[in-house]
RNA sequence: GGGCCUGUAGCUCAGUUGGUUAGAGCAGAGUGCUCAUAACGCUUUGGUCGCAGGUUCGAGUCCUGCCGGGCCUACCA
């Protein structure tokens, strides 16, 4: 049996995430985790909040809270929302955990011992008004190249020229607008990624089955210009993992913290340690997922993330792991996603454009969102959320094809036979044909899920739902009943067999609706079937689900377009 | 500027190593059924596969150029 370690990119702590964040990592990871669990594999599905960095501090300040309190509160909010969407994390941790502090410091110590850390004196912009160092992009001013007045310190948006904050004319803080800035000398640690370039290249080259999106970004960074660059891994901030060599102080680095990109991926490991602690397990239990010398040789590790995270997961984090020269688990497969757009434009927190996860749950059941998002996951290219598309797919796929199938079957059966499955009757060639079709499509569905081809999987699942309506139409039990009630009984039992199948194979996609379908026959088998199981026995009681999937009407849709901002 | 991805029916997309009349869902048209959430089934109308060349017995599929769309380019994370 394969053991599957699955991680979703860590949602950043500075606010509630939108649907694009959901579909780019957490949701597809959940579908995969649920599928593998149903197949009987051992799964550990890990996620956490990514809590450090300047934006977290600014968000806390804006909320009028201490950053630690802010993160604690926001973690709870994000955790509750994840529950609402049915995200089945085995643990939802926090990158600010003591476990992550210890691991991050331990990795840094190993990297230092192995000669992979250098200390670099550099200059950073300090804002007196804000009382903090400013990351390059938080310094704004006039571009020396094109005279654009709102150029950022890292790059001018107008002429796209790469800049240094000290290049800017009339620099000011993007946070406060203050011009009381000072360039200060400061010292930072760099991870010498350049020394690991060949090792990383070799490793990436061996990943021939990875999506092009993933490997091409990695190769670009490895080979562009002078090749992979060393990266700073520390910051002059208060909130974060204090810079230490393991438990020992790091001379000259007092008061500094590790940079968020360094400690965030390590939190995949940290959160696994948190999982062990939270569930009364031992260190050996969590280490068996991560240490190749302690049981992780048979673990297949899959990471899910949006494309902005790919460089960190293909290069920086592997560099950290390889550089430690300890037998930590490296990722086996990276599933990367493009962006989800909102009505043709970008989701925007500042402009209130798009749908955020909390709002989504207030509007419709989680499965509506799950179904649309998975069916339209931005796997090959960016995809576009529109209310019209959302309404169309929820109404057509979930209400008409799936929901109505359950409805017509159960209501017909109740009216003719009562509330238990009727006895008698023989199968005909219709059932043989149905089984063949369902079984063939099950093979395809399973293949797509194994390959994490989510759009194709959703499409195949829908086709299997549609087979139910086709079967009922052709078998026409309402007509057969008039002359041969026993044959009609056999037909409806077959129909209930399909319903039970749907509950099981739909669960990775729409777990809540699947649970409701399973309740119809009060069945509790959630295992993944390789073929259409035997039909349920005569005499089995059933219930009629009322309005399993409520449709979205045009008025509601138009109100939502108005409220959330549609096409301009 | 450089790199990568992409352009297939009105819309969203499939099209395996190049191989006969290019597929699906939605939308449109017709029709059947009446068990069902005015739901379902069946049939059907839509495409010179961005443009122009080239390779080949044969190209949506490979090559070159052009045009359009998107992403990345290392201090947001």
mmCIF file with all atom_site columns, C-alpha atoms (C1' of nucleotides) in Angstrom, chain B residues 1-75:
data_model
loop_
_atom_site.group_PDB
_atom_site.id
_atom_site.type_symbol
_atom_site.label_atom_id
_atom_site.label_alt_id
_atom_site.label_comp_id
_atom_site.label_asym_id
_atom_site.label_entity_id
_atom_site.label_seq_id
_atom_site.pdbx_PDB_ins_code
_atom_site.Cartn_x
_atom_site.Cartn_y
_atom_site.Cartn_z
_atom_site.occupancy
_atom_site.B_iso_or_equiv
_atom_site.pdbx_formal_charge
_atom_site.auth_seq_id
_atom_site.auth_comp_id
_atom_site.auth_asym_id
_atom_site.auth_atom_id
_atom_site.pdbx_PDB_model_num
ATOM 1  C "C1'" . G B 1 1  ? 13.981  42.991 -23.683 1.00 0.00 ? 1  G B "C1'" 1
ATOM 2  C "C1'" . G B 1 2  ? 14.309  37.571 -22.431 1.00 0.00 ? 2  G B "C1'" 1
ATOM 3  C "C1'" . G B 1 3  ? 11.794  32.874 -21.276 1.00 0.00 ? 3  G B "C1'" 1
ATOM 4  C "C1'" . C B 1 4  ? 7.464   29.838 -21.119 1.00 0.00 ? 4  C B "C1'" 1
ATOM 5  C "C1'" . C B 1 5  ? 2.353   28.786 -22.280 1.00 0.00 ? 5  C B "C1'" 1
ATOM 6  C "C1'" . U B 1 6  ? -1.663  29.546 -25.549 1.00 0.00 ? 6  U B "C1'" 1
ATOM 7  C "C1'" . G B 1 7  ? -5.057  30.612 -30.103 1.00 0.00 ? 7  G B "C1'" 1
ATOM 8  C "C1'" . U B 1 8  ? -10.016 24.096 -32.369 1.00 0.00 ? 8  U B "C1'" 1
ATOM 9  C "C1'" . A B 1 9  ? -17.933 24.975 -33.372 1.00 0.00 ? 9  A B "C1'" 1
ATOM 10 C "C1'" . G B 1 10 ? -21.860 31.161 -30.445 1.00 0.00 ? 10 G B "C1'" 1
ATOM 11 C "C1'" . C B 1 11 ? -19.448 29.832 -25.177 1.00 0.00 ? 11 C B "C1'" 1
ATOM 12 C "C1'" . U B 1 12 ? -16.066 26.499 -22.119 1.00 0.00 ? 12 U B "C1'" 1
ATOM 13 C "C1'" . C B 1 13 ? -12.856 22.955 -23.556 1.00 0.00 ? 13 C B "C1'" 1
ATOM 14 C "C1'" . A B 1 14 ? -10.997 17.318 -25.418 1.00 0.00 ? 14 A B "C1'" 1
ATOM 15 C "C1'" . G B 1 15 ? -8.075  15.895 -29.376 1.00 0.00 ? 15 G B "C1'" 1
ATOM 16 C "C1'" . U B 1 16 ? -2.829  10.233 -27.311 1.00 0.00 ? 16 U B "C1'" 1
ATOM 17 C "C1'" . U B 1 17 ? 3.687   8.744  -30.728 1.00 0.00 ? 17 U B "C1'" 1
ATOM 18 C "C1'" . G B 1 18 ? 1.028   13.112 -37.677 1.00 0.00 ? 18 G B "C1'" 1
ATOM 19 C "C1'" . G B 1 19 ? -3.293  8.527  -40.540 1.00 0.00 ? 19 G B "C1'" 1
ATOM 20 C "C1'" . U B 1 20 ? -9.817  7.591  -43.264 1.00 0.00 ? 20 U B "C1'" 1
ATOM 21 C "C1'" . U B 1 21 ? -16.225 11.804 -42.929 1.00 0.00 ? 21 U B "C1'" 1
ATOM 22 C "C1'" . A B 1 22 ? -12.294 16.960 -36.291 1.00 0.00 ? 22 A B "C1'" 1
ATOM 23 C "C1'" . G B 1 23 ? -15.192 15.389 -30.678 1.00 0.00 ? 23 G B "C1'" 1
ATOM 24 C "C1'" . A B 1 24 ? -17.820 16.610 -25.674 1.00 0.00 ? 24 A B "C1'" 1
ATOM 25 C "C1'" . G B 1 25 ? -20.701 19.810 -22.448 1.00 0.00 ? 25 G B "C1'" 1
ATOM 26 C "C1'" . C B 1 26 ? -23.516 24.317 -22.590 1.00 0.00 ? 26 C B "C1'" 1
ATOM 27 C "C1'" . A B 1 27 ? -26.405 27.449 -25.792 1.00 0.00 ? 27 A B "C1'" 1
ATOM 28 C "C1'" . G B 1 28 ? -29.806 26.943 -30.556 1.00 0.00 ? 28 G B "C1'" 1
ATOM 29 C "C1'" . A B 1 29 ? -33.461 23.703 -33.536 1.00 0.00 ? 29 A B "C1'" 1
ATOM 30 C "C1'" . G B 1 30 ? -36.672 19.393 -33.801 1.00 0.00 ? 30 G B "C1'" 1
ATOM 31 C "C1'" . U B 1 31 ? -38.832 15.366 -31.283 1.00 0.00 ? 31 U B "C1'" 1
ATOM 32 C "C1'" . G B 1 32 ? -40.082 11.562 -27.563 1.00 0.00 ? 32 G B "C1'" 1
ATOM 33 C "C1'" . C B 1 33 ? -41.440 10.667 -22.535 1.00 0.00 ? 33 C B "C1'" 1
ATOM 34 C "C1'" . U B 1 34 ? -44.409 12.116 -18.397 1.00 0.00 ? 34 U B "C1'" 1
ATOM 35 C "C1'" . C B 1 35 ? -41.197 8.949  -12.958 1.00 0.00 ? 35 C B "C1'" 1
ATOM 36 C "C1'" . A B 1 36 ? -38.819 13.780 -11.717 1.00 0.00 ? 36 A B "C1'" 1
ATOM 37 C "C1'" . U B 1 37 ? -36.289 20.070 -9.252  1.00 0.00 ? 37 U B "C1'" 1
ATOM 38 C "C1'" . A B 1 38 ? -40.812 23.055 -16.606 1.00 0.00 ? 38 A B "C1'" 1
ATOM 39 C "C1'" . A B 1 39 ? -36.593 18.139 -14.927 1.00 0.00 ? 39 A B "C1'" 1
ATOM 40 C "C1'" . C B 1 40 ? -34.975 13.630 -18.470 1.00 0.00 ? 40 C B "C1'" 1
ATOM 41 C "C1'" . G B 1 41 ? -34.053 10.886 -23.300 1.00 0.00 ? 41 G B "C1'" 1
ATOM 42 C "C1'" . C B 1 42 ? -33.228 10.890 -28.571 1.00 0.00 ? 42 C B "C1'" 1
ATOM 43 C "C1'" . U B 1 43 ? -32.052 13.433 -33.147 1.00 0.00 ? 43 U B "C1'" 1
ATOM 44 C "C1'" . U B 1 44 ? -29.946 17.698 -35.137 1.00 0.00 ? 44 U B "C1'" 1
ATOM 45 C "C1'" . U B 1 45 ? -27.748 22.835 -36.862 1.00 0.00 ? 45 U B "C1'" 1
ATOM 46 C "C1'" . G B 1 46 ? -22.786 25.120 -35.996 1.00 0.00 ? 46 G B "C1'" 1
ATOM 47 C "C1'" . G B 1 47 ? -15.679 24.611 -37.301 1.00 0.00 ? 47 G B "C1'" 1
ATOM 48 C "C1'" . U B 1 48 ? -11.339 26.330 -44.546 1.00 0.00 ? 48 U B "C1'" 1
ATOM 49 C "C1'" . C B 1 49 ? -8.625  23.698 -36.218 1.00 0.00 ? 49 C B "C1'" 1
ATOM 50 C "C1'" . G B 1 50 ? -5.357  32.418 -35.656 1.00 0.00 ? 50 G B "C1'" 1
ATOM 51 C "C1'" . C B 1 51 ? -2.706  33.738 -40.614 1.00 0.00 ? 51 C B "C1'" 1
ATOM 52 C "C1'" . A B 1 52 ? 1.166   32.523 -44.360 1.00 0.00 ? 52 A B "C1'" 1
ATOM 53 C "C1'" . G B 1 53 ? 4.689   29.252 -45.954 1.00 0.00 ? 53 G B "C1'" 1
ATOM 54 C "C1'" . G B 1 54 ? 7.375   24.470 -45.393 1.00 0.00 ? 54 G B "C1'" 1
ATOM 55 C "C1'" . U B 1 55 ? 8.351   18.965 -44.349 1.00 0.00 ? 55 U B "C1'" 1
ATOM 56 C "C1'" . U B 1 56 ? 5.366   14.493 -45.630 1.00 0.00 ? 56 U B "C1'" 1
ATOM 57 C "C1'" . C B 1 57 ? 1.928   9.702  -49.459 1.00 0.00 ? 57 C B "C1'" 1
ATOM 58 C "C1'" . G B 1 58 ? -0.756  12.245 -45.474 1.00 0.00 ? 58 G B "C1'" 1
ATOM 59 C "C1'" . A B 1 59 ? -0.702  17.882 -40.439 1.00 0.00 ? 59 A B "C1'" 1
ATOM 60 C "C1'" . G B 1 60 ? -5.387  20.460 -35.734 1.00 0.00 ? 60 G B "C1'" 1
ATOM 61 C "C1'" . U B 1 61 ? -0.943  17.357 -34.554 1.00 0.00 ? 61 U B "C1'" 1
ATOM 62 C "C1'" . C B 1 62 ? 6.042   18.535 -36.776 1.00 0.00 ? 62 C B "C1'" 1
ATOM 63 C "C1'" . C B 1 63 ? 9.264   23.112 -38.621 1.00 0.00 ? 63 C B "C1'" 1
ATOM 64 C "C1'" . U B 1 64 ? 9.785   28.607 -39.851 1.00 0.00 ? 64 U B "C1'" 1
ATOM 65 C "C1'" . G B 1 65 ? 7.744   33.442 -39.899 1.00 0.00 ? 65 G B "C1'" 1
ATOM 66 C "C1'" . C B 1 66 ? 3.820   36.736 -38.668 1.00 0.00 ? 66 C B "C1'" 1
ATOM 67 C "C1'" . C B 1 67 ? -0.597  38.315 -35.745 1.00 0.00 ? 67 C B "C1'" 1
ATOM 68 C "C1'" . G B 1 68 ? -3.435  37.941 -31.118 1.00 0.00 ? 68 G B "C1'" 1
ATOM 69 C "C1'" . G B 1 69 ? -4.057  36.391 -25.689 1.00 0.00 ? 69 G B "C1'" 1
ATOM 70 C "C1'" . G B 1 70 ? -1.719  35.046 -20.972 1.00 0.00 ? 70 G B "C1'" 1
ATOM 71 C "C1'" . C B 1 71 ? 2.070   34.168 -17.370 1.00 0.00 ? 71 C B "C1'" 1
ATOM 72 C "C1'" . C B 1 72 ? 7.036   34.569 -15.240 1.00 0.00 ? 72 C B "C1'" 1
ATOM 73 C "C1'" . U B 1 73 ? 11.411  37.537 -14.824 1.00 0.00 ? 73 U B "C1'" 1
ATOM 74 C "C1'" . A B 1 74 ? 14.150  36.304 -8.185  1.00 0.00 ? 74 A B "C1'" 1
ATOM 75 C "C1'" . C B 1 75 ? 12.668  42.094 -1.886  1.00 0.00 ? 75 C B "C1'" 1
#
